[in-house]
Coordinates of C-alpha atoms in Angstrom, one line a residue:
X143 CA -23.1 -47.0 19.9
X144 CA -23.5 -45.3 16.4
X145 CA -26.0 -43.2 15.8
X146 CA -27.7 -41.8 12.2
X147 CA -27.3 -38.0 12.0
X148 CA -29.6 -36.0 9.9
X149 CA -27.5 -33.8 6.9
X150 CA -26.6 -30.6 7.9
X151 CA -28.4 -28.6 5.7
X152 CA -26.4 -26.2 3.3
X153 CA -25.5 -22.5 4.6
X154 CA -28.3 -20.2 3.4
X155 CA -27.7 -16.9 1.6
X156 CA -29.2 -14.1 4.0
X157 CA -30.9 -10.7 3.0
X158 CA -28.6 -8.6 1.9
X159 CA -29.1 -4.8 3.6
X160 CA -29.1 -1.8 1.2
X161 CA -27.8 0.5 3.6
X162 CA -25.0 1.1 5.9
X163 CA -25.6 1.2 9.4
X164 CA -24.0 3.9 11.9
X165 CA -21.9 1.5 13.4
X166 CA -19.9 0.3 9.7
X167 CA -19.6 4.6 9.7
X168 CA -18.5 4.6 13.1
X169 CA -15.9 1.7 12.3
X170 CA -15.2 3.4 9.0
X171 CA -14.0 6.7 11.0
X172 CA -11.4 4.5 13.3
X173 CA -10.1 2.8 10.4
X174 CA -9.3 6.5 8.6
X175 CA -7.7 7.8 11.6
X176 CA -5.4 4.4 11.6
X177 CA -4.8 5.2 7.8
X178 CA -3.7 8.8 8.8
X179 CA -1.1 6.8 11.5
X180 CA 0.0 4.7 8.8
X181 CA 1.0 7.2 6.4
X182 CA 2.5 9.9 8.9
X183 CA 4.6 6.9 9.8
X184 CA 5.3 6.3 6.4
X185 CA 5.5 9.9 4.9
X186 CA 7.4 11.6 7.9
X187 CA 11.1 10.7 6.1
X188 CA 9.8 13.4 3.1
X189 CA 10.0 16.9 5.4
X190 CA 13.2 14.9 7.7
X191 CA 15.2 13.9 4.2
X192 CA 17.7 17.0 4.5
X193 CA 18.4 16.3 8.4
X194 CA 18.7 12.7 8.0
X195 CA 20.7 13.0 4.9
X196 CA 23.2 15.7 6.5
X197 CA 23.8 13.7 10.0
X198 CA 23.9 10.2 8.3
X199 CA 25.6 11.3 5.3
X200 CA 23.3 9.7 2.6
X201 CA 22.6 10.6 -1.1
X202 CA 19.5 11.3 -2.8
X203 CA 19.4 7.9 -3.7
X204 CA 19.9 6.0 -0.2
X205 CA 17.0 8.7 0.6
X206 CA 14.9 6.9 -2.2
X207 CA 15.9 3.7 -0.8
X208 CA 14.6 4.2 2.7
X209 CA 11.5 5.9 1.7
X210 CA 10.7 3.1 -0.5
X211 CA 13.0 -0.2 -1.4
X212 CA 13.7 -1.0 2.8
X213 CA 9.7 0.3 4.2
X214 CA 8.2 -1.3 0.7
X215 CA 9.8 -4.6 -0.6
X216 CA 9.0 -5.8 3.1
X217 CA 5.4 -4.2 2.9
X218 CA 4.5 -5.9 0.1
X219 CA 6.3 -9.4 0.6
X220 CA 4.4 -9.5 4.3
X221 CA 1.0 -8.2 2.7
X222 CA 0.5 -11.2 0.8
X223 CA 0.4 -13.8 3.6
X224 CA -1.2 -11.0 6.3
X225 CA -3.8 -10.9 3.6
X226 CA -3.9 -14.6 3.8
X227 CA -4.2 -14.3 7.5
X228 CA -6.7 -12.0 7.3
X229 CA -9.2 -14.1 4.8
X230 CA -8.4 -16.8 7.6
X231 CA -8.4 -14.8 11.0
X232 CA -9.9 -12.3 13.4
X233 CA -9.2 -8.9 11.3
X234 CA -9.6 -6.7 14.5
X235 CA -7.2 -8.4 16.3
X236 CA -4.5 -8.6 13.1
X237 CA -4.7 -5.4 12.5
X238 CA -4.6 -4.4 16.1
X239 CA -0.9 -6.1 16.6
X240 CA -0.1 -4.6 13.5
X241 CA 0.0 -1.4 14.9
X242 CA 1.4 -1.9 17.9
X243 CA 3.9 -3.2 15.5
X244 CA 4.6 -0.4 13.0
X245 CA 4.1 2.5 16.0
X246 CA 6.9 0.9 18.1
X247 CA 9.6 0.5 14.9
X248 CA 8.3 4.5 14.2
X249 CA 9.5 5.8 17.4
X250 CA 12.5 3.5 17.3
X251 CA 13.7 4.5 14.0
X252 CA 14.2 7.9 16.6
X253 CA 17.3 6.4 18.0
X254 CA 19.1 5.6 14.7
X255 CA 22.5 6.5 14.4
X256 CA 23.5 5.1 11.2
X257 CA 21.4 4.5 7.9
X258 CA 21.6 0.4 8.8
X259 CA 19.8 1.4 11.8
X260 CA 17.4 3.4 9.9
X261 CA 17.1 0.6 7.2
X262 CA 16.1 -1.6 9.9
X263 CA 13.3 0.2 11.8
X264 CA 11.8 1.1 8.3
X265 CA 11.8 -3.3 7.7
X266 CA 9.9 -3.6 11.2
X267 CA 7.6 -0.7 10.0
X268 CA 6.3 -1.9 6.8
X269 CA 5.9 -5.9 8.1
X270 CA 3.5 -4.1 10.6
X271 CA 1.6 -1.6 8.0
X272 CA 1.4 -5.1 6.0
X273 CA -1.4 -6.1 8.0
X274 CA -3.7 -2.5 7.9
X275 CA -5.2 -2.3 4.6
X276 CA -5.7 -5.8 3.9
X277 CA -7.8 -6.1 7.1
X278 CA -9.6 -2.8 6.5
X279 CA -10.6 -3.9 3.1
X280 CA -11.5 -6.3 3.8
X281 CA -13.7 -5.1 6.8
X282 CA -14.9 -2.3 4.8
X283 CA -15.8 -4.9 2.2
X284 CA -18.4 -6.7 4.9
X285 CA -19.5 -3.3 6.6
X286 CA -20.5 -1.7 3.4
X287 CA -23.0 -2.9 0.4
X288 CA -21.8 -2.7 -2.9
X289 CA -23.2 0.4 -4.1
X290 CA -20.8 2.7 -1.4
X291 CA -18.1 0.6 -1.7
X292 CA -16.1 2.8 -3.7
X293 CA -17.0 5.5 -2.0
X294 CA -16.3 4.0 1.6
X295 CA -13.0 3.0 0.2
X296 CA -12.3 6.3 -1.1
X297 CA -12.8 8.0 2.5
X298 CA -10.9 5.1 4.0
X299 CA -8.0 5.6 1.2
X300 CA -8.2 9.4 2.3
X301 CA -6.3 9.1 5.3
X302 CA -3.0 8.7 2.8
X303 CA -3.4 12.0 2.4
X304 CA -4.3 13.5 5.4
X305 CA -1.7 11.6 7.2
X306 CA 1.0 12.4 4.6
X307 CA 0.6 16.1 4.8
X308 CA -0.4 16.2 8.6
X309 CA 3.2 13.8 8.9
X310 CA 4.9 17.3 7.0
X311 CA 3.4 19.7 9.1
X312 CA 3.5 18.2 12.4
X313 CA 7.2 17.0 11.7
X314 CA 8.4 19.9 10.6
X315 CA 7.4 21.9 13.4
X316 CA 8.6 19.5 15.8
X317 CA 12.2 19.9 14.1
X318 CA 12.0 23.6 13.9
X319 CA 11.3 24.2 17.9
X320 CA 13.3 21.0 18.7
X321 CA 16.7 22.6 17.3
X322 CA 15.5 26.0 17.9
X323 CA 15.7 24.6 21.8
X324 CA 18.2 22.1 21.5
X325 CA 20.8 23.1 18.8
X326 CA 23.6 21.2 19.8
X327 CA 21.1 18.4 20.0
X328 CA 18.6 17.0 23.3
X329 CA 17.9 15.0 25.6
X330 CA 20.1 11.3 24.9
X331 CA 22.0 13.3 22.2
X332 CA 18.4 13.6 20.2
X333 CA 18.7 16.1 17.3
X334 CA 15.3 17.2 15.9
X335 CA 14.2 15.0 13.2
X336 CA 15.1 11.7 15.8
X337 CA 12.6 13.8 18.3
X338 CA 10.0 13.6 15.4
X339 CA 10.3 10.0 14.7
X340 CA 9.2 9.3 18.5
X341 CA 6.7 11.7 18.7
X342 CA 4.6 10.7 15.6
X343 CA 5.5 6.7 16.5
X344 CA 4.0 6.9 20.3
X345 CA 0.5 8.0 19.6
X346 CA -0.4 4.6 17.6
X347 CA -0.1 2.9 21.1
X348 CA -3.1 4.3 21.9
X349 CA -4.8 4.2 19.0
X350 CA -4.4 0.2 19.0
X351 CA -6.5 0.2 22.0
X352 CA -9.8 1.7 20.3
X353 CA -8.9 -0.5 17.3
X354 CA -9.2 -3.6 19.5
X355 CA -12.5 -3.0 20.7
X356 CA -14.5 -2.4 17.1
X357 CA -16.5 -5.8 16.2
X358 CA -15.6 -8.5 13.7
X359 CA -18.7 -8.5 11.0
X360 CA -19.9 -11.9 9.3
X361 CA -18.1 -12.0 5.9
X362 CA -20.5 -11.6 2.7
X363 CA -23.4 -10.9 4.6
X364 CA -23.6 -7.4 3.5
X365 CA -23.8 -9.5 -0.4
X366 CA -26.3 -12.1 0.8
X367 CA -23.9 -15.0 0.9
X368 CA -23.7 -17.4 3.6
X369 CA -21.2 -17.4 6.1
X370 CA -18.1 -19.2 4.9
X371 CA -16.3 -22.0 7.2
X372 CA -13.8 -20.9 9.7
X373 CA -9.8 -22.1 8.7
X374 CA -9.8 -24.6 11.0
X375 CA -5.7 -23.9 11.7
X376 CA -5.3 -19.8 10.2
X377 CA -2.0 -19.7 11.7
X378 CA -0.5 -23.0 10.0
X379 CA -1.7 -21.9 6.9
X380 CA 0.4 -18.1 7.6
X381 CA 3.2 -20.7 8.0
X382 CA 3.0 -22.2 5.4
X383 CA 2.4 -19.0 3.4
X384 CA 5.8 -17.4 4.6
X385 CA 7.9 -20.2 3.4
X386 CA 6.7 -19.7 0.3
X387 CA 7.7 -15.8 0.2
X388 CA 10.6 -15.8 2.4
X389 CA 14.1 -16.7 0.9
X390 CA 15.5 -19.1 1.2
X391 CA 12.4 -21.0 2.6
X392 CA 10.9 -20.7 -0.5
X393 CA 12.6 -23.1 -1.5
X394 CA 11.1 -25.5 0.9
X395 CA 7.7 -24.6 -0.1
X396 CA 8.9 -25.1 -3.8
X397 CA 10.2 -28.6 -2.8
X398 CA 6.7 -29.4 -1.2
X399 CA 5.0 -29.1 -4.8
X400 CA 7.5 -31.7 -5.9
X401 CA 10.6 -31.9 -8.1
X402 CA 8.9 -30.1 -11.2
X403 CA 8.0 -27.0 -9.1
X404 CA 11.6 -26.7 -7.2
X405 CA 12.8 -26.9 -10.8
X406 CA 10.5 -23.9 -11.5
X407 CA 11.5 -22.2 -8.7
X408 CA 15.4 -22.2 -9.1
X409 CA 15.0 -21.3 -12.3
X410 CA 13.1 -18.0 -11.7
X411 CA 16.1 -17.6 -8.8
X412 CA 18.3 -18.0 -11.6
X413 CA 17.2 -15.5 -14.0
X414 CA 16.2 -12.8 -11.0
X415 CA 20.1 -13.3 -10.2
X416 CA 21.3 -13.1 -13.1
X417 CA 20.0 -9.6 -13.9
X418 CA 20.8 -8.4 -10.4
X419 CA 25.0 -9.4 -11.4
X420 CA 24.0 -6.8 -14.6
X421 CA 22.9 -4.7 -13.0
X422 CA 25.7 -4.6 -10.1
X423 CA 28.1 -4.7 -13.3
X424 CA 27.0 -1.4 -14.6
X425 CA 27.7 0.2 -11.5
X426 CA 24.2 0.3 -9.9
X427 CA 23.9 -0.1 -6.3
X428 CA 23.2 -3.6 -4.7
X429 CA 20.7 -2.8 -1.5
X430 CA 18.2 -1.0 -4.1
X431 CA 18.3 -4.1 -6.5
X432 CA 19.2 -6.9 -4.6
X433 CA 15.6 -6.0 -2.4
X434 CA 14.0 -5.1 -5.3
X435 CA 14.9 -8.8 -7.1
X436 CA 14.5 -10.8 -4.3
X437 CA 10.9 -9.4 -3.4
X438 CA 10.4 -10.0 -7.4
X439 CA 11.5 -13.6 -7.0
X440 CA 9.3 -14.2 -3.4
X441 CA 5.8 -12.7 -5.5
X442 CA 7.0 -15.2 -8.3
X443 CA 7.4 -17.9 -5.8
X444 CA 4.1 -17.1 -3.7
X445 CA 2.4 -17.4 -6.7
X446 CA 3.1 -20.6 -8.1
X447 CA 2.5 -22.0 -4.5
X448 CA -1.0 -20.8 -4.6
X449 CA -2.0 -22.0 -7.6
X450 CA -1.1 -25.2 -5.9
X451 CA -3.0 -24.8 -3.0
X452 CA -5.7 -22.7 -3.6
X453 CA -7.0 -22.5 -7.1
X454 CA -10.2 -20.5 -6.8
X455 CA -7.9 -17.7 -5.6
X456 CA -5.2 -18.0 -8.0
X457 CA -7.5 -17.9 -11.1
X458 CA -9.1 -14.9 -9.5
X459 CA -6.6 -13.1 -8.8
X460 CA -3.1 -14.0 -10.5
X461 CA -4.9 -15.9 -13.5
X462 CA -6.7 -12.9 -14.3
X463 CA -6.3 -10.0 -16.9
X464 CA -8.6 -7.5 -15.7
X465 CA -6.9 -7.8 -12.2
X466 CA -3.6 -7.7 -13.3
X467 CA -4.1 -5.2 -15.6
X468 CA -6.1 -2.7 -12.7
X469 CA -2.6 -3.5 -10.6
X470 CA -0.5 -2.2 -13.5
X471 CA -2.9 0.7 -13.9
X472 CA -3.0 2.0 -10.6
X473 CA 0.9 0.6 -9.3
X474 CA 2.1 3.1 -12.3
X475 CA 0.5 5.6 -10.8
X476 CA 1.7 5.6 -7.7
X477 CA 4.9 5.3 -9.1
X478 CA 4.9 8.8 -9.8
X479 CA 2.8 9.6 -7.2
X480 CA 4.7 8.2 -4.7
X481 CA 8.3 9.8 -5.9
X482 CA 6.3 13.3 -5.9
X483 CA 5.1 12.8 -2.2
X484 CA 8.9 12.4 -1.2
X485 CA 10.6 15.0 -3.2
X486 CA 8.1 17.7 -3.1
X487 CA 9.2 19.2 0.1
X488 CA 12.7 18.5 -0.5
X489 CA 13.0 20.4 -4.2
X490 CA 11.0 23.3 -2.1
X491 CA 13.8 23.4 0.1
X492 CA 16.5 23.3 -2.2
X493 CA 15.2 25.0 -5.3
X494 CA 12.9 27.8 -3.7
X495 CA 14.5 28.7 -0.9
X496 CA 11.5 27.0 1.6
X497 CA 12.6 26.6 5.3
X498 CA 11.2 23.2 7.0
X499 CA 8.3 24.8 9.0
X500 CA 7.4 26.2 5.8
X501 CA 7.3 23.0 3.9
X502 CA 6.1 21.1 6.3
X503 CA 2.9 23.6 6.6
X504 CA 2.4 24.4 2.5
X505 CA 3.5 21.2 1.0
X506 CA 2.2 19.1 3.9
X507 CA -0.9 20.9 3.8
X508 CA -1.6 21.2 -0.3
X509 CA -0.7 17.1 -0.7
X510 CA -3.5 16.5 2.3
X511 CA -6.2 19.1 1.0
X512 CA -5.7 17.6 -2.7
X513 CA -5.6 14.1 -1.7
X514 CA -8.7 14.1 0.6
X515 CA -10.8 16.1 -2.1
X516 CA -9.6 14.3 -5.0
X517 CA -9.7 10.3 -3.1
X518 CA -13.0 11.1 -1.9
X519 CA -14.6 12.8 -4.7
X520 CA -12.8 10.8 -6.8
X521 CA -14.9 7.9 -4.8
X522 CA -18.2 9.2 -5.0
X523 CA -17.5 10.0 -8.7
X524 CA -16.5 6.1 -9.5
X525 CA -19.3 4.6 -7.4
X526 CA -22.0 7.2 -9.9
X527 CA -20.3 6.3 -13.0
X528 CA -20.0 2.1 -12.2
X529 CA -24.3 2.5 -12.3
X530 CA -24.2 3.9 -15.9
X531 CA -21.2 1.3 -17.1
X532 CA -19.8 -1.7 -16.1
X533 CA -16.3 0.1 -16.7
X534 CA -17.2 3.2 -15.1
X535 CA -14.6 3.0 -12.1
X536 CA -12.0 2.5 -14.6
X537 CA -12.7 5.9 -16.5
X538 CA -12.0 7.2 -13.2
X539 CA -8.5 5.5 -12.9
X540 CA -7.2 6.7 -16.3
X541 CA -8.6 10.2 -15.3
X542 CA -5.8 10.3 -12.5
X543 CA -3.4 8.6 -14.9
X544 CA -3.3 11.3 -17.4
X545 CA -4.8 14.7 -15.9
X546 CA -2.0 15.3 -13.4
X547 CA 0.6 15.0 -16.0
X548 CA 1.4 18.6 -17.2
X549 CA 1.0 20.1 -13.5
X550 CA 3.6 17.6 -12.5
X551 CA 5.8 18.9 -15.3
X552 CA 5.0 22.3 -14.6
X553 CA 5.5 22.0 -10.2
X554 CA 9.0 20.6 -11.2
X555 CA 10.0 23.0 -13.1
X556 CA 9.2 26.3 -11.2
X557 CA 11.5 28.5 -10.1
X558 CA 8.6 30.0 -7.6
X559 CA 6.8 28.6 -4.8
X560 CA 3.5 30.5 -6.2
X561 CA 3.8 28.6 -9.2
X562 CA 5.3 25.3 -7.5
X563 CA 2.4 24.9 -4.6
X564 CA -0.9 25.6 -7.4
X565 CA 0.6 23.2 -9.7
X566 CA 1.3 20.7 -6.9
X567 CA -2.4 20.9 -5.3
X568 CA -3.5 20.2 -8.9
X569 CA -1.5 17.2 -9.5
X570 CA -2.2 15.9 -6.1
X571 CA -6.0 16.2 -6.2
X572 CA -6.6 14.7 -9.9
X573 CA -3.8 11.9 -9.3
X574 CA -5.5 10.5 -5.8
X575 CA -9.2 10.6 -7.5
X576 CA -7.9 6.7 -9.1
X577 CA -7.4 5.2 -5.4
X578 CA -11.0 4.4 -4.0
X579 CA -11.7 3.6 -7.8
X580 CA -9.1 1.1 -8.3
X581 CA -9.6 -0.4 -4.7
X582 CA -13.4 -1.2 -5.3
X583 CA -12.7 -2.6 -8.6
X584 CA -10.3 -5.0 -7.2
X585 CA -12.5 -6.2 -4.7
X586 CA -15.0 -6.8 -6.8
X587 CA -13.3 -9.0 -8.9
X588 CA -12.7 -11.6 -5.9
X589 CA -15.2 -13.4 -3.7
X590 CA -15.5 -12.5 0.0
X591 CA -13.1 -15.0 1.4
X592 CA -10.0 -13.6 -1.0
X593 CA -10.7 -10.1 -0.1
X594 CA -7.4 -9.7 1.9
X595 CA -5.4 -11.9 -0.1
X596 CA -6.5 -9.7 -3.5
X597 CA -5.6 -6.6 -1.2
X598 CA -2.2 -8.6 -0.6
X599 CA -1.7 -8.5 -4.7
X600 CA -3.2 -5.7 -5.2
X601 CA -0.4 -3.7 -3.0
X602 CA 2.2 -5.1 -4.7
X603 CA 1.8 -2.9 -7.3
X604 CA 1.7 0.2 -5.5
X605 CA 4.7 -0.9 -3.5
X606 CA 6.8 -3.4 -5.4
X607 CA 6.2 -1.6 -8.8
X608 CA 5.2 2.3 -6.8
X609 CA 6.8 2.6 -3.6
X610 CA 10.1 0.5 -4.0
X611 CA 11.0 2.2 -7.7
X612 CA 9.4 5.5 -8.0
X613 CA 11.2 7.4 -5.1
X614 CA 14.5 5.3 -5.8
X615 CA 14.1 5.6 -9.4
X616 CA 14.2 9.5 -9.0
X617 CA 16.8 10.0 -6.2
X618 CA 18.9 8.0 -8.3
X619 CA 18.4 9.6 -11.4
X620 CA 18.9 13.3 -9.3
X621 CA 22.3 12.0 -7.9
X622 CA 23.4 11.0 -11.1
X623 CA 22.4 14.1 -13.0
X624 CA 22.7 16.7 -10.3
X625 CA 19.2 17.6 -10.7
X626 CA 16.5 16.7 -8.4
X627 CA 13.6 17.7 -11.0
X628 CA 15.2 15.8 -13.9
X629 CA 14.7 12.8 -11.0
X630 CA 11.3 13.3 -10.8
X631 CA 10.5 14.3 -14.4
X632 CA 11.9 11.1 -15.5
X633 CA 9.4 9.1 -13.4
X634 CA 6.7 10.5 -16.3
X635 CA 7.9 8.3 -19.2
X636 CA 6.2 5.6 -17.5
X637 CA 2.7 7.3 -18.7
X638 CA 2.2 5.3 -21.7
X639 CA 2.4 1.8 -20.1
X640 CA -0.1 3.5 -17.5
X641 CA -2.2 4.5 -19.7
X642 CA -2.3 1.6 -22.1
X643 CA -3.1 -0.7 -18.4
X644 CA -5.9 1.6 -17.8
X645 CA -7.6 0.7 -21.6
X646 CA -6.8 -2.7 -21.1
X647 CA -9.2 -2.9 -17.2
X648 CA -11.8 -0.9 -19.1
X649 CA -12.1 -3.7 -21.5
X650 CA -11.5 -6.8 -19.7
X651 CA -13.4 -5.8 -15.9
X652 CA -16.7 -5.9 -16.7
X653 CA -16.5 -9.7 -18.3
X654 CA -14.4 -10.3 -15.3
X655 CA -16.9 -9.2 -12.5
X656 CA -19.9 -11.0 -14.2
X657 CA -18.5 -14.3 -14.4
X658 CA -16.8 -14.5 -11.2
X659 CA -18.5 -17.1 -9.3
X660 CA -18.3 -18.8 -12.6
X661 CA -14.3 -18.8 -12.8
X662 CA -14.5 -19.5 -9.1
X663 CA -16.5 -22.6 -9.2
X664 CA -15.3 -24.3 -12.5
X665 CA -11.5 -23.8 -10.3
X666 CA -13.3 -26.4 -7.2
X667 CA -15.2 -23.2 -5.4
X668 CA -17.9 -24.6 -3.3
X669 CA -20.0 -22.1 -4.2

């Protein structure tokens, strides 16, 4: 028998708190020290570049392509729909498999013996980093009120920093005793920098467990919004998300829009192959590009499916300038950022006469000193400045964009570690103030429920555009040219389009932010 049944009534915004409680700094402190993990797995190929390059006989360029094309195409491609999963899911528990994920491919990439080997743990490694920022910006987002989120970002982002100089440090010293002990090579035939792989790799086990314990927060109630719906099925919808980004089964998502959309999507396939055969024609190497075009041609692809399927999000976050401008901004940046963190120990080695444990102590420690004082002040600095302007944030962004420039110019060209190491703390410290800036812009040009998606996008400039050229870009341009400073020099004509990004966000975000919910709801936002 049918019964009447009252309207539910309509979620309720709730009091939003003004303050951060000890438990969002308690979670905020666990989610640094996973940041650290992430980048010492991520940085540790810088201070092992030599080793790996003399026992698996690579150039400078294959160098460029580990560091960045193999660990960052797949970082950014698997971002997008672990962002997805993220808006959709438990982030505690994603984030928690993640790194289970990108600790076990770390100590595997120990028992390499050829660079396909390598090439392959590096994959595993950045599909499981995919899933940490995305999920900690997401948390960080709900633990924290708007007034510290820059500046909880900032000591969140600080842990790139700290784990890419501690990676240096600890590394090197592990390959200096290792082959000090073992010179003919260790235990299963290990030579020292396979040792260090498995030592920085194991520790994340642990860490995972700590991770899995921390508590899921309600999303937007540190904003006073209601509690959105739970995705009824979050782990149909990462399906359906991969076969839009993975090739070929993008072109089964493309088919799902209908014939129009396949048509659109062959057609970008098309052109990305096309100037991949150029570029294969002029000699240039077909892992780098090939990765490189196909991850261009999966974004391309994702995209189009989203404005499909979710329009609130796609006007958001691909529809729109300011956001697309900030990920030009900042991806430029770490560009050069990026290809200075590998080649810094490196050059030191080769041009000024640096052992490893040296390196690994000086560079390792100036690039974490600088990046923790310049990401966190850098923080506080953008959270003071967004209360005077509504662009204040992105004054901070083109202050790392142009600052570091001449110290970058000078570091490379020294002929002296006394000049090399100043000039390199310098560049470091002014470059990383732009992170928590740019990070707490971007999320506050999305609504709650996009906030791991937009971290998704957002990361494809800093790895698609940063990670996957910068360090490739350079290596390349050293093996060609015989220089390894020319390689990194050459990174710095990209300083205008930076710079000319950063103008464009400090016009456009403040419009942006205000009319949000706006451009949200006339796209069919309930909101």
């Amino acid at each position: 028998m049918a019964t009447d049944q009252a309207p539910q009534p309509a979620p309720q915004p709730v009091a939003a708190p003004t303050r951060a409680s000890g438990y969002a700094w308690y979670v905020l402190g666990i989610l640094f020290v996973v940041y650290v993990l992430n980048f010492v797995d991520r940085q540790i190929i810088s201070i092992l570049a030599e080793d790996i390059k003399r026992d698996l006989h690579l150039k400078d360029e294959d160098l460029g392509f580990l560091y960045g094309t193999a660990f960052g195409v797949f970082y950014s491609l698997f971002g997008i729909p672990l962002g997805r999963l993220a808006d959709n899911w438990n982030r505690v528990r994603l984030m928690t498999l993640g790194l289970v994920l990108w600790s076990s491919m770390t100590a595997l990439s120990g028992f390499a013996r050829n660079g396909g080997m390598l090439v392959g743990a590096r994959i595993g490694v950045g599909i499981g980093e995919a899933t940490a920022s995305p999920s900690a910006y997401s948390l960080i987002s709900d633990y924290f009120p708007k007034k510290l989120r820059a500046t909880a970002l900032a000591i969140y982002s600080s842990g790139l920093y700290v784990g890419g100089g501690v990676s240096l440090s600890i590394a090197g010293m592990i390959v200096h005793r290792w082959n000090l002990a073992y010179p003919d090579g260790g235990p299963l035939g290990l030579h020292g920098w396979q040792a260090a792989f498995i030592a920085v790799g194991l520790p994340g086990l642990l860490i995972a467990l700590l991770v899995a314990t921390l508590r899921e927060p309600i999303r937007g109630a540190v904003e006073g919004l209601p509690e959105p719906e739970r995705h009824p099925a979050p782990f149909k919808a990462l399906l359906a998300d991969l076969l839009t980004i993975v090739p070929p089964f993008t072109l089964i998502g493309a088919a799902r829009g209908g014939p129009r959309a396949l048509a659109v999507n062959l057609l970008a396939l098309g052109i990305v192959s096309g100037v991949i055969a150029i570029l294969l024609a002029y000699g240039e190497p077909w892992p780098q590009w090939t990765a490189v075009g196909l991850g261009a041609y999966a974004v391309f692809s994702w995209a189009t499916a989203l404005k499909r399927r979710d329009l609130p999000t796609y006007t958001l976050v691909i529809a729109n300038p300011a956001f697309i401008a900030v990920v030009i901004a900042y991806g430029l940046n770490a560009f050069v950022a990026y290809g200075v963190s590998l080649w810094s120990a490196p050059f030191a080695m080769r041009n000024l006469g640096v052992t490893i444990q040296q390196a690994g102590g000086t560079i390792g420690g100036t690039l974490a000193f600088g990046g923790f004082v310049g990401v966190t002040v850098g923080g506080v600095i953008a959270d003071r400045l967004r209360r005077w302007h509504p662009s204040g944030r992105i004054m901070v962004i083109l202050f790392g964009a142009i600052v570091p420039l001449p110290f970058i110019i000078l570091a490379f060209r020294a002929t002296d570690v006394v000049v090399f190491v100043p000039c390199l703390l310098i560049a470091a410290t002014c470059a990383s103030t732009a992170l928590g800036a740019a990070g707490a812009t971007m999320q506050d040009l999305v609504l709650p429920r996009m906030r791991g998606t937009a971290t998704g996008a957002f990361f494809i400039g800093t790895t698609l555009l940063g990670l996957a050229m910068g360090p490739y870009i350079a290596g390349r341009v050293s093996t060609l040219t015989g220089s390894l400073s020319t390689g990194v020099l050459s990174l710095l004509l990209t300083a205008p389009i930076t710079i000319a990004a950063g103008i464009a966000a400090y016009r456009l975000v403040p419009k942006a932010e205000a009319n949000r919910e706006a451009r949200a709801r006339a796209a069919g936002e309930p909101i």
